[in-house]
């Protein structure tokens, strides 16, 4: 697989990593690496690169339904 570059282009491994972390942001790198068939160091380096380039942000998101709101909505704006 080609490695993502510093200009923000994502390769397949970067996209797959982001997809996994969007589903479970606390999934251990060891589990992700085993599922992808790559060393943990590769996943760790890719994660760091995505964060450093600003392609991936780590934030805490409260569950609106559990903090008292009756509805939840996701809105994307470009």
GROMACS .gro file of C-alpha atoms in nm:
model
   78
    1UNK     CA    1   0.000   0.000   0.000
    2UNK     CA    2   0.114   0.348  -0.074
    3UNK     CA    3   0.183   0.566   0.225
    4UNK     CA    4  -0.022   0.882   0.280
    5UNK     CA    5   0.173   1.198   0.207
    6UNK     CA    6   0.223   1.515   0.408
    7UNK     CA    7  -0.001   1.714   0.173
    8UNK     CA    8  -0.315   1.552   0.309
    9UNK     CA    9  -0.374   1.277   0.052
   10UNK     CA   10  -0.510   0.967   0.221
   11UNK     CA   11  -0.435   0.616   0.107
   12UNK     CA   12  -0.640   0.302   0.169
   13UNK     CA   13  -0.477   0.227   0.506
   14UNK     CA   14  -0.539   0.582   0.631
   15UNK     CA   15  -0.905   0.563   0.526
   16UNK     CA   16  -0.955   0.223   0.685
   17UNK     CA   17  -0.791   0.342   1.007
   18UNK     CA   18  -1.014   0.649   1.019
   19UNK     CA   19  -1.322   0.435   0.957
   20UNK     CA   20  -1.235   0.202   1.245
   21UNK     CA   21  -1.161   0.491   1.482
   22UNK     CA   22  -1.485   0.668   1.388
   23UNK     CA   23  -1.675   0.354   1.491
   24UNK     CA   24  -1.469   0.300   1.809
   25UNK     CA   25  -1.221   0.574   1.893
   26UNK     CA   26  -1.085   0.374   2.186
   27UNK     CA   27  -1.007   0.056   1.993
   28UNK     CA   28  -0.651  -0.054   2.078
   29UNK     CA   29  -0.389  -0.009   1.807
   30UNK     CA   30  -0.287  -0.372   1.863
   31UNK     CA   31  -0.635  -0.492   1.762
   32UNK     CA   32  -0.647  -0.264   1.459
   33UNK     CA   33  -0.301  -0.377   1.349
   34UNK     CA   34  -0.395  -0.744   1.383
   35UNK     CA   35  -0.715  -0.691   1.181
   36UNK     CA   36  -0.524  -0.504   0.909
   37UNK     CA   37  -0.228  -0.744   0.905
   38UNK     CA   38   0.031  -0.473   0.974
   39UNK     CA   39   0.261  -0.401   1.271
   40UNK     CA   40   0.122  -0.193   1.558
   41UNK     CA   41   0.399   0.059   1.492
   42UNK     CA   42   0.250   0.121   1.147
   43UNK     CA   43  -0.092   0.197   1.293
   44UNK     CA   44   0.060   0.418   1.562
   45UNK     CA   45   0.263   0.612   1.302
   46UNK     CA   46  -0.035   0.649   1.069
   47UNK     CA   47  -0.253   0.774   1.357
   48UNK     CA   48   0.011   1.028   1.459
   49UNK     CA   49   0.050   1.142   1.098
   50UNK     CA   50  -0.325   1.188   1.055
   51UNK     CA   51  -0.346   1.390   1.377
   52UNK     CA   52  -0.035   1.597   1.297
   53UNK     CA   53  -0.168   1.683   0.948
   54UNK     CA   54  -0.506   1.779   1.091
   55UNK     CA   55  -0.688   1.504   0.899
   56UNK     CA   56  -0.803   1.347   1.225
   57UNK     CA   57  -0.910   1.528   1.540
   58UNK     CA   58  -0.954   1.368   1.878
   59UNK     CA   59  -1.251   1.510   2.068
   60UNK     CA   60  -1.495   1.402   2.337
   61UNK     CA   61  -1.858   1.397   2.229
   62UNK     CA   62  -2.135   1.376   2.484
   63UNK     CA   63  -2.425   1.146   2.401
   64UNK     CA   64  -2.716   1.393   2.371
   65UNK     CA   65  -2.975   1.127   2.453
   66UNK     CA   66  -2.797   1.039   2.778
   67UNK     CA   67  -2.760   1.400   2.892
   68UNK     CA   68  -3.127   1.484   2.860
   69UNK     CA   69  -3.194   1.587   2.500
   70UNK     CA   70  -3.489   1.406   2.335
   71UNK     CA   71  -3.336   1.400   1.982
   72UNK     CA   72  -2.998   1.377   1.817
   73UNK     CA   73  -2.904   1.514   1.473
   74UNK     CA   74  -2.584   1.513   1.268
   75UNK     CA   75  -2.536   1.801   1.025
   76UNK     CA   76  -2.252   1.845   0.777
   77UNK     CA   77  -2.178   2.184   0.624
   78UNK     CA   78  -1.922   2.264   0.356
   0.00000   0.00000   0.00000
